[in-house]
N, CA, C and O atoms as a GROMACS GRO file, in nm:
protein
  480
    1GLN      N    1   8.308   7.962   1.987
    1GLN     CA    2   8.404   7.885   2.103
    1GLN      C    3   8.457   7.993   2.125
    1GLN      O    4   8.460   8.093   2.053
    2VAL      N    5   8.514   7.971   2.257
    2VAL     CA    6   8.597   8.082   2.292
    2VAL      C    7   8.766   8.031   2.330
    2VAL      O    8   8.760   7.945   2.418
    3GLN      N    9   8.862   8.049   2.303
    3GLN     CA   10   8.985   8.022   2.340
    3GLN      C   11   9.078   8.126   2.449
    3GLN      O   12   9.091   8.246   2.425
    4LEU      N   13   9.121   8.078   2.535
    4LEU     CA   14   9.174   8.117   2.650
    4LEU      C   15   9.351   8.064   2.689
    4LEU      O   16   9.385   7.952   2.728
    5VAL      N   17   9.428   8.164   2.668
    5VAL     CA   18   9.541   8.099   2.669
    5VAL      C   19   9.633   8.151   2.779
    5VAL      O   20   9.669   8.264   2.745
    6GLU      N   21   9.693   8.113   2.910
    6GLU     CA   22   9.736   8.174   3.004
    6GLU      C   23   9.897   8.170   3.039
    6GLU      O   24   9.967   8.078   2.996
    7SER      N   25   9.948   8.272   3.116
    7SER     CA   26  10.094   8.286   3.126
    7SER      C   27  10.148   8.384   3.222
    7SER      O   28  10.104   8.498   3.240
    8GLY      N   29  10.221   8.344   3.265
    8GLY     CA   30  10.288   8.384   3.361
    8GLY      C   31  10.306   8.292   3.539
    8GLY      O   32  10.341   8.341   3.646
    9GLY      N   33  10.267   8.149   3.504
    9GLY     CA   34  10.276   8.121   3.630
    9GLY      C   35  10.435   8.064   3.678
    9GLY      O   36  10.522   8.051   3.592
   10GLY      N   37  10.457   8.040   3.793
   10GLY     CA   38  10.605   7.984   3.814
   10GLY      C   39  10.602   7.957   3.960
   10GLY      O   40  10.500   7.946   4.028
   11LEU      N   41  10.715   7.948   3.997
   11LEU     CA   42  10.743   7.974   4.174
   11LEU      C   43  10.797   8.125   4.225
   11LEU      O   44  10.869   8.213   4.175
   12VAL      N   45  10.747   8.113   4.311
   12VAL     CA   46  10.775   8.244   4.416
   12VAL      C   47  10.775   8.214   4.566
   12VAL      O   48  10.709   8.127   4.623
   13GLN      N   49  10.854   8.297   4.617
   13GLN     CA   50  10.874   8.276   4.768
   13GLN      C   51  10.782   8.350   4.826
   13GLN      O   52  10.732   8.443   4.762
   14ALA      N   53  10.747   8.324   4.951
   14ALA     CA   54  10.660   8.384   5.025
   14ALA      C   55  10.620   8.527   5.030
   14ALA      O   56  10.721   8.590   5.063
   15GLY      N   57  10.545   8.586   5.017
   15GLY     CA   58  10.549   8.753   5.042
   15GLY      C   59  10.596   8.826   4.924
   15GLY      O   60  10.592   8.949   4.922
   16GLY      N   61  10.655   8.732   4.792
   16GLY     CA   62  10.644   8.755   4.679
   16GLY      C   63  10.541   8.861   4.588
   16GLY      O   64  10.455   8.940   4.627
   17SER      N   65  10.579   8.834   4.476
   17SER     CA   66  10.478   8.887   4.367
   17SER      C   67  10.471   8.835   4.238
   17SER      O   68  10.581   8.842   4.184
   18LEU      N   69  10.381   8.784   4.164
   18LEU     CA   70  10.320   8.726   4.054
   18LEU      C   71  10.245   8.803   3.953
   18LEU      O   72  10.171   8.891   3.997
   19ARG      N   73  10.252   8.785   3.813
   19ARG     CA   74  10.153   8.833   3.748
   19ARG      C   75  10.110   8.734   3.655
   19ARG      O   76  10.198   8.669   3.597
   20LEU      N   77   9.946   8.702   3.622
   20LEU     CA   78   9.923   8.605   3.544
   20LEU      C   79   9.853   8.692   3.463
   20LEU      O   80   9.807   8.798   3.506
   21SER      N   81   9.837   8.647   3.319
   21SER     CA   82   9.806   8.687   3.213
   21SER      C   83   9.739   8.600   3.152
   21SER      O   84   9.760   8.479   3.164
   22CYS      N   85   9.644   8.654   3.073
   22CYS     CA   86   9.531   8.555   2.989
   22CYS      C   87   9.470   8.623   2.855
   22CYS      O   88   9.392   8.718   2.864
   23ALA      N   89   9.506   8.574   2.744
   23ALA     CA   90   9.430   8.602   2.595
   23ALA      C   91   9.334   8.542   2.561
   23ALA      O   92   9.330   8.419   2.555
   24ALA      N   93   9.219   8.631   2.529
   24ALA     CA   94   9.106   8.524   2.471
   24ALA      C   95   9.091   8.543   2.356
   24ALA      O   96   9.135   8.648   2.309
   25SER      N   97   9.014   8.437   2.262
   25SER     CA   98   9.016   8.467   2.129
   25SER      C   99   8.886   8.398   2.106
   25SER      O  100   8.851   8.316   2.191
   26GLY      N  101   8.791   8.425   1.977
   26GLY     CA  102   8.711   8.346   1.944
   26GLY      C  103   8.557   8.412   1.983
   26GLY      O  104   8.568   8.534   2.000
   27SER      N  105   8.470   8.382   1.994
   27SER     CA  106   8.316   8.440   1.986
   27SER      C  107   8.300   8.505   2.100
   27SER      O  108   8.223   8.463   2.187
   28ILE      N  109   8.397   8.658   2.119
   28ILE     CA  110   8.343   8.721   2.249
   28ILE      C  111   8.246   8.811   2.253
   28ILE      O  112   8.252   8.884   2.155
   29PHE      N  113   8.176   8.831   2.309
   29PHE     CA  114   8.081   8.917   2.290
   29PHE      C  115   8.106   9.054   2.363
   29PHE      O  116   8.172   9.056   2.467
   30SER      N  117   8.062   9.147   2.318
   30SER     CA  118   8.110   9.297   2.385
   30SER      C  119   8.061   9.288   2.554
   30SER      O  120   8.122   9.341   2.647
   31ALA      N  121   7.948   9.215   2.564
   31ALA     CA  122   7.934   9.240   2.704
   31ALA      C  123   7.974   9.056   2.744
   31ALA      O  124   7.948   8.950   2.689
   32ASN      N  125   8.042   9.093   2.860
   32ASN     CA  126   8.111   8.980   2.910
   32ASN      C  127   8.163   8.994   3.036
   32ASN      O  128   8.155   9.100   3.099
   33ALA      N  129   8.241   8.843   3.097
   33ALA     CA  130   8.295   8.860   3.231
   33ALA      C  131   8.445   8.794   3.231
   33ALA      O  132   8.430   8.677   3.265
   34MET      N  133   8.561   8.817   3.212
   34MET     CA  134   8.685   8.763   3.296
   34MET      C  135   8.746   8.744   3.392
   34MET      O  136   8.783   8.836   3.465
   35GLY      N  137   8.772   8.603   3.419
   35GLY     CA  138   8.820   8.605   3.560
   35GLY      C  139   8.904   8.496   3.564
   35GLY      O  140   8.926   8.432   3.461
   36TRP      N  141   8.979   8.451   3.719
   36TRP     CA  142   9.091   8.387   3.738
   36TRP      C  143   8.964   8.295   3.858
   36TRP      O  144   8.875   8.354   3.920
   37TYR      N  145   8.984   8.171   3.861
   37TYR     CA  146   8.961   8.070   3.942
   37TYR      C  147   9.102   7.988   3.970
   37TYR      O  148   9.201   7.988   3.897
   38ARG      N  149   9.086   7.929   4.080
   38ARG     CA  150   9.231   7.817   4.125
   38ARG      C  151   9.165   7.673   4.170
   38ARG      O  152   9.049   7.638   4.187
   39GLN      N  153   9.260   7.622   4.177
   39GLN     CA  154   9.250   7.462   4.251
   39GLN      C  155   9.364   7.409   4.296
   39GLN      O  156   9.462   7.384   4.224
   40ALA      N  157   9.356   7.390   4.427
   40ALA     CA  158   9.468   7.361   4.527
   40ALA      C  159   9.456   7.202   4.522
   40ALA      O  160   9.349   7.144   4.502
   41PRO      N  161   9.562   7.147   4.539
   41PRO     CA  162   9.570   7.010   4.556
   41PRO      C  163   9.452   6.933   4.639
   41PRO      O  164   9.443   7.008   4.736
   42GLY      N  165   9.384   6.858   4.654
   42GLY     CA  166   9.259   6.801   4.739
   42GLY      C  167   9.152   6.911   4.742
   42GLY      O  168   9.049   6.877   4.800
   43LYS      N  169   9.153   7.015   4.699
   43LYS     CA  170   9.031   7.114   4.703
   43LYS      C  171   8.946   7.145   4.585
   43LYS      O  172   8.973   7.115   4.468
   44GLN      N  173   8.832   7.215   4.632
   44GLN     CA  174   8.768   7.198   4.505
   44GLN      C  175   8.783   7.343   4.440
   44GLN      O  176   8.822   7.433   4.515
   45ARG      N  177   8.752   7.376   4.296
   45ARG     CA  178   8.818   7.475   4.227
   45ARG      C  179   8.762   7.629   4.301
   45ARG      O  180   8.686   7.600   4.393
   46GLU      N  181   8.773   7.729   4.292
   46GLU     CA  182   8.710   7.835   4.371
   46GLU      C  183   8.762   7.945   4.306
   46GLU      O  184   8.881   7.959   4.275
   47LEU      N  185   8.661   8.034   4.281
   47LEU     CA  186   8.688   8.220   4.274
   47LEU      C  187   8.769   8.260   4.295
   47LEU      O  188   8.794   8.235   4.413
   48VAL      N  189   8.863   8.336   4.238
   48VAL     CA  190   8.992   8.430   4.294
   48VAL      C  191   8.919   8.550   4.238
   48VAL      O  192   8.888   8.620   4.334
   49ALA      N  193   8.879   8.605   4.125
   49ALA     CA  194   8.879   8.706   4.108
   49ALA      C  195   8.812   8.762   3.987
   49ALA      O  196   8.888   8.722   3.899
   50THR      N  197   8.718   8.828   3.927
   50THR     CA  198   8.650   8.802   3.811
   50THR      C  199   8.656   8.978   3.788
   50THR      O  200   8.694   9.061   3.870
   51ILE      N  201   8.604   9.003   3.642
   51ILE     CA  202   8.593   9.137   3.608
   51ILE      C  203   8.479   9.134   3.493
   51ILE      O  204   8.474   9.050   3.403
   52ARG      N  205   8.369   9.268   3.517
   52ARG     CA  206   8.325   9.265   3.380
   52ARG      C  207   8.365   9.369   3.303
   52ARG      O  208   8.440   9.464   3.327
   53SER      N  209   8.283   9.326   3.179
   53SER     CA  210   8.339   9.441   3.073
   53SER      C  211   8.293   9.607   3.100
   53SER      O  212   8.334   9.706   3.040
   54ASP      N  213   8.225   9.602   3.176
   54ASP     CA  214   8.214   9.722   3.240
   54ASP      C  215   8.284   9.718   3.355
   54ASP      O  216   8.212   9.772   3.440
   55GLY      N  217   8.363   9.692   3.393
   55GLY     CA  218   8.517   9.712   3.487
   55GLY      C  219   8.454   9.674   3.617
   55GLY      O  220   8.534   9.652   3.708
   56ILE      N  221   8.310   9.660   3.648
   56ILE     CA  222   8.268   9.573   3.786
   56ILE      C  223   8.388   9.451   3.865
   56ILE      O  224   8.370   9.334   3.831
   57THR      N  225   8.468   9.470   3.934
   57THR     CA  226   8.497   9.378   3.995
   57THR      C  227   8.459   9.266   4.117
   57THR      O  228   8.375   9.303   4.199
   58ASN      N  229   8.520   9.131   4.130
   58ASN     CA  230   8.453   9.065   4.246
   58ASN      C  231   8.597   8.995   4.272
   58ASN      O  232   8.671   8.947   4.187
   59TYR      N  233   8.617   9.002   4.414
   59TYR     CA  234   8.673   8.934   4.457
   59TYR      C  235   8.669   8.801   4.566
   59TYR      O  236   8.559   8.797   4.620
   60ALA      N  237   8.742   8.715   4.601
   60ALA     CA  238   8.741   8.620   4.712
   60ALA      C  239   8.793   8.690   4.845
   60ALA      O  240   8.899   8.753   4.843
   61ASP      N  241   8.719   8.679   4.957
   61ASP     CA  242   8.787   8.740   5.056
   61ASP      C  243   8.923   8.711   5.068
   61ASP      O  244   8.988   8.802   5.120
   62SER      N  245   8.983   8.613   5.036
   62SER     CA  246   9.081   8.561   5.091
   62SER      C  247   9.208   8.625   4.985
   62SER      O  248   9.323   8.584   4.998
   63VAL      N  249   9.173   8.727   4.881
   63VAL     CA  250   9.289   8.754   4.812
   63VAL      C  251   9.270   8.923   4.805
   63VAL      O  252   9.333   8.991   4.724
   64LYS      N  253   9.179   8.978   4.899
   64LYS     CA  254   9.143   9.117   4.873
   64LYS      C  255   9.237   9.195   4.953
   64LYS      O  256   9.262   9.185   5.074
   65GLY      N  257   9.279   9.264   4.877
   65GLY     CA  258   9.393   9.333   4.913
   65GLY      C  259   9.537   9.309   4.894
   65GLY      O  260   9.634   9.378   4.926
   66ARG      N  261   9.527   9.182   4.827
   66ARG     CA  262   9.669   9.144   4.773
   66ARG      C  263   9.655   9.104   4.641
   66ARG      O  264   9.760   9.078   4.583
   67PHE      N  265   9.525   9.090   4.566
   67PHE     CA  266   9.571   9.036   4.431
   67PHE      C  267   9.470   9.196   4.374
   67PHE      O  268   9.392   9.256   4.448
   68THR      N  269   9.495   9.229   4.255
   68THR     CA  270   9.412   9.312   4.142
   68THR      C  271   9.407   9.200   4.046
   68THR      O  272   9.485   9.109   4.019
   69ILE      N  273   9.273   9.240   3.999
   69ILE     CA  274   9.241   9.196   3.862
   69ILE      C  275   9.205   9.309   3.726
   69ILE      O  276   9.104   9.379   3.731
   70SER      N  277   9.278   9.313   3.636
   70SER     CA  278   9.274   9.439   3.542
   70SER      C  279   9.218   9.317   3.371
   70SER      O  280   9.211   9.197   3.343
   71ARG      N  281   9.189   9.461   3.302
   71ARG     CA  282   9.183   9.381   3.151
   71ARG      C  283   9.225   9.481   3.078
   71ARG      O  284   9.290   9.582   3.108
   72ASP      N  285   9.167   9.432   2.947
   72ASP     CA  286   9.215   9.538   2.826
   72ASP      C  287   9.072   9.489   2.721
   72ASP      O  288   9.066   9.379   2.666
   73ASN      N  289   9.006   9.556   2.713
   73ASN     CA  290   8.866   9.542   2.621
   73ASN      C  291   8.900   9.514   2.527
   73ASN      O  292   8.859   9.410   2.476
   74ALA      N  293   8.990   9.598   2.462
   74ALA     CA  294   9.042   9.606   2.318
   74ALA      C  295   9.133   9.499   2.281
   74ALA      O  296   9.152   9.487   2.160
   75LYS      N  297   9.180   9.438   2.339
   75LYS     CA  298   9.268   9.322   2.327
   75LYS      C  299   9.210   9.157   2.367
   75LYS      O  300   9.236   9.049   2.312
   76ASN      N  301   9.119   9.191   2.492
   76ASN     CA  302   9.052   9.076   2.469
   76ASN      C  303   9.149   9.033   2.600
   76ASN      O  304   9.170   8.914   2.579
   77THR      N  305   9.210   9.064   2.709
   77THR     CA  306   9.303   9.012   2.793
   77THR      C  307   9.272   9.069   2.935
   77THR      O  308   9.230   9.181   2.961
   78VAL      N  309   9.304   8.964   3.024
   78VAL     CA  310   9.274   8.987   3.167
   78VAL      C  311   9.392   8.956   3.224
   78VAL      O  312   9.458   8.862   3.180
   79SER      N  313   9.442   9.043   3.345
   79SER     CA  314   9.544   8.980   3.393
   79SER      C  315   9.515   8.985   3.576
   79SER      O  316   9.424   9.051   3.625
   80LEU      N  317   9.599   8.912   3.645
   80LEU     CA  318   9.602   8.943   3.788
   80LEU      C  319   9.744   8.959   3.833
   80LEU      O  320   9.838   8.888   3.796
   81GLN      N  321   9.749   9.061   3.916
   81GLN     CA  322   9.840   9.122   3.977
   81GLN      C  323   9.816   9.029   4.128
   81GLN      O  324   9.713   9.026   4.194
   82MET      N  325   9.951   8.955   4.156
   82MET     CA  326   9.930   8.916   4.277
   82MET      C  327  10.072   8.950   4.418
   82MET      O  328  10.194   8.944   4.401
   83SER      N  329  10.026   8.970   4.494
   83SER     CA  330  10.123   9.022   4.599
   83SER      C  331  10.091   8.984   4.675
   83SER      O  332   9.978   8.941   4.697
   84SER      N  333  10.253   8.989   4.795
   84SER     CA  334  10.220   8.959   4.943
   84SER      C  335  10.178   8.779   4.945
   84SER      O  336  10.109   8.739   5.039
   85LEU      N  337  10.226   8.673   4.831
   85LEU     CA  338  10.187   8.562   4.842
   85LEU      C  339  10.195   8.471   4.963
   85LEU      O  340  10.268   8.482   5.062
   86LYS      N  341  10.122   8.398   4.940
   86LYS     CA  342  10.108   8.300   5.074
   86LYS      C  343  10.127   8.172   5.010
   86LYS      O  344  10.092   8.155   4.893
   87ALA      N  345  10.206   8.037   5.111
   87ALA     CA  346  10.156   7.964   5.063
   87ALA      C  347  10.028   7.858   5.015
   87ALA      O  348  10.029   7.753   4.951
   88GLU      N  349   9.903   7.950   5.090
   88GLU     CA  350   9.818   7.862   5.111
   88GLU      C  351   9.769   7.942   4.917
   88GLU      O  352   9.662   7.905   4.868
   89ASP      N  353   9.832   8.011   4.863
   89ASP     CA  354   9.770   8.079   4.699
   89ASP      C  355   9.861   7.920   4.630
   89ASP      O  356   9.855   7.898   4.508
   90THR      N  357   9.929   7.835   4.714
   90THR     CA  358   9.936   7.744   4.567
   90THR      C  359   9.862   7.719   4.509
   90THR      O  360   9.755   7.701   4.568
   91ALA      N  361   9.862   7.701   4.374
   91ALA     CA  362   9.725   7.676   4.304
   91ALA      C  363   9.772   7.640   4.171
   91ALA      O  364   9.891   7.652   4.142
   92VAL      N  365   9.663   7.585   4.069
   92VAL     CA  366   9.668   7.594   3.965
   92VAL      C  367   9.547   7.692   3.927
   92VAL      O  368   9.433   7.671   3.969
   93TYR      N  369   9.580   7.797   3.847
   93TYR     CA  370   9.532   7.928   3.830
   93TYR      C  371   9.440   7.909   3.672
   93TYR      O  372   9.498   7.912   3.564
   94TYR      N  373   9.331   7.896   3.682
   94TYR     CA  374   9.264   7.922   3.589
   94TYR      C  375   9.136   8.065   3.510
   94TYR      O  376   9.032   8.115   3.553
   95CYS      N  377   9.212   8.084   3.391
   95CYS     CA  378   9.142   8.182   3.340
   95CYS      C  379   8.984   8.143   3.281
   95CYS      O  380   8.964   8.024   3.262
   96THR      N  381   8.895   8.219   3.258
   96THR     CA  382   8.780   8.217   3.264
   96THR      C  383   8.742   8.329   3.197
   96THR      O  384   8.799   8.438   3.205
   97LEU      N  385   8.614   8.295   3.109
   97LEU     CA  386   8.518   8.418   3.013
   97LEU      C  387   8.399   8.322   3.001
   97LEU      O  388   8.385   8.202   2.982
   98LYS      N  389   8.303   8.448   3.024
   98LYS     CA  390   8.179   8.409   2.998
   98LYS      C  391   8.094   8.544   2.945
   98LYS      O  392   8.098   8.654   3.001
   99ASN      N  393   8.027   8.515   2.841
   99ASN     CA  394   7.940   8.609   2.740
   99ASN      C  395   7.795   8.607   2.765
   99ASN      O  396   7.718   8.514   2.740
  100TYR      N  397   7.762   8.740   2.827
  100TYR     CA  398   7.633   8.789   2.841
  100TYR      C  399   7.572   8.828   2.697
  100TYR      O  400   7.638   8.879   2.606
  101TYR      N  401   7.395   8.787   2.687
  101TYR     CA  402   7.335   8.802   2.572
  101TYR      C  403   7.191   8.775   2.628
  101TYR      O  404   7.144   8.672   2.677
  102SER      N  405   7.133   8.902   2.604
  102SER     CA  406   6.968   8.892   2.644
  102SER      C  407   6.955   8.849   2.757
  102SER      O  408   6.864   8.771   2.787
  103GLY      N  409   7.052   8.897   2.849
  103GLY     CA  410   7.001   8.864   3.027
  103GLY      C  411   7.041   8.746   3.074
  103GLY      O  412   7.022   8.703   3.187
  104VAL      N  413   7.097   8.692   2.983
  104VAL     CA  414   7.184   8.533   3.028
  104VAL      C  415   7.348   8.544   3.012
  104VAL      O  416   7.424   8.600   2.932
  105TRP      N  417   7.362   8.475   3.108
  105TRP     CA  418   7.558   8.455   3.094
  105TRP      C  419   7.560   8.317   3.026
  105TRP      O  420   7.457   8.252   3.006
  106SER      N  421   7.665   8.282   2.998
  106SER     CA  422   7.700   8.150   2.892
  106SER      C  423   7.743   8.138   3.019
  106SER      O  424   7.752   8.211   3.118
  107PRO      N  425   7.782   7.958   2.972
  107PRO     CA  426   7.882   7.866   3.065
  107PRO      C  427   8.036   7.974   3.093
  107PRO      O  428   8.064   8.064   3.013
  108ASN      N  429   8.098   7.953   3.181
  108ASN     CA  430   8.229   7.945   3.157
  108ASN      C  431   8.303   7.892   3.058
  108ASN      O  432   8.247   7.793   3.011
  109TYR      N  433   8.414   7.917   3.004
  109TYR     CA  434   8.508   7.883   2.925
  109TYR      C  435   8.598   7.913   3.008
  109TYR      O  436   8.606   8.003   3.091
  110TRP      N  437   8.698   7.786   2.964
  110TRP     CA  438   8.819   7.783   3.092
  110TRP      C  439   8.953   7.777   2.996
  110TRP      O  440   8.953   7.704   2.897
  111GLY      N  441   9.065   7.856   3.030
  111GLY     CA  442   9.180   7.785   3.008
  111GLY      C  443   9.265   7.672   3.071
  111GLY      O  444   9.214   7.610   3.164
  112GLN      N  445   9.332   7.653   3.048
  112GLN     CA  446   9.400   7.488   3.034
  112GLN      C  447   9.487   7.519   3.170
  112GLN      O  448   9.564   7.434   3.215
  113GLY      N  449   9.477   7.591   3.204
  113GLY     CA  450   9.532   7.661   3.365
  113GLY      C  451   9.727   7.684   3.371
  113GLY      O  452   9.804   7.659   3.279
  114THR      N  453   9.759   7.733   3.502
  114THR     CA  454   9.886   7.740   3.496
  114THR      C  455   9.932   7.750   3.643
  114THR      O  456   9.888   7.836   3.718
  115GLN      N  457  10.023   7.656   3.678
  115GLN     CA  458  10.081   7.636   3.822
  115GLN      C  459  10.178   7.800   3.855
  115GLN      O  460  10.258   7.881   3.806
  116VAL      N  461  10.083   7.760   3.990
  116VAL     CA  462  10.163   7.897   4.092
  116VAL      C  463  10.195   7.838   4.196
  116VAL      O  464  10.105   7.782   4.260
  117THR      N  465  10.336   7.831   4.247
  117THR     CA  466  10.369   7.761   4.382
  117THR      C  467  10.423   7.877   4.398
  117THR      O  468  10.482   7.960   4.330
  118VAL      N  469  10.369   7.856   4.566
  118VAL     CA  470  10.476   7.979   4.696
  118VAL      C  471  10.487   7.885   4.759
  118VAL      O  472  10.399   7.805   4.791
  119SER      N  473  10.649   7.884   4.795
  119SER     CA  474  10.711   7.839   4.855
  119SER      C  475  10.725   7.928   4.992
  119SER      O  476  10.722   8.052   4.988
  120SER      N  477  10.739   7.856   5.108
  120SER     CA  478  10.751   7.906   5.256
  120SER      C  479  10.843   7.942   5.279
  120SER      O  480  10.866   7.984   5.392
   0.00000   0.00000   0.00000
């Protein structure tokens, strides 16, 4: 089992910045991917950004150039620096982790979510 604890959500004005952090603990393999998903009211959960343990990143088109994902492998933490925030970034943000072993990815483990609200 993996436990994920997010922090850093809150209320920010449009154009502002916010940083989310997530700490993982439990059964974490050396090869893994951590990331962030979000879900806005009435919408499906969507990928925001992921970063593998080898440093490869992936971003949703809607956040490219505005959000930066980073991680500390030694501490099993992942962060999401969000800049130039827009009202449409308002959502609950979830931290995720999946392990990689013998060519297979595990299902995502999920954090409890942290609310980000961008006022226009």
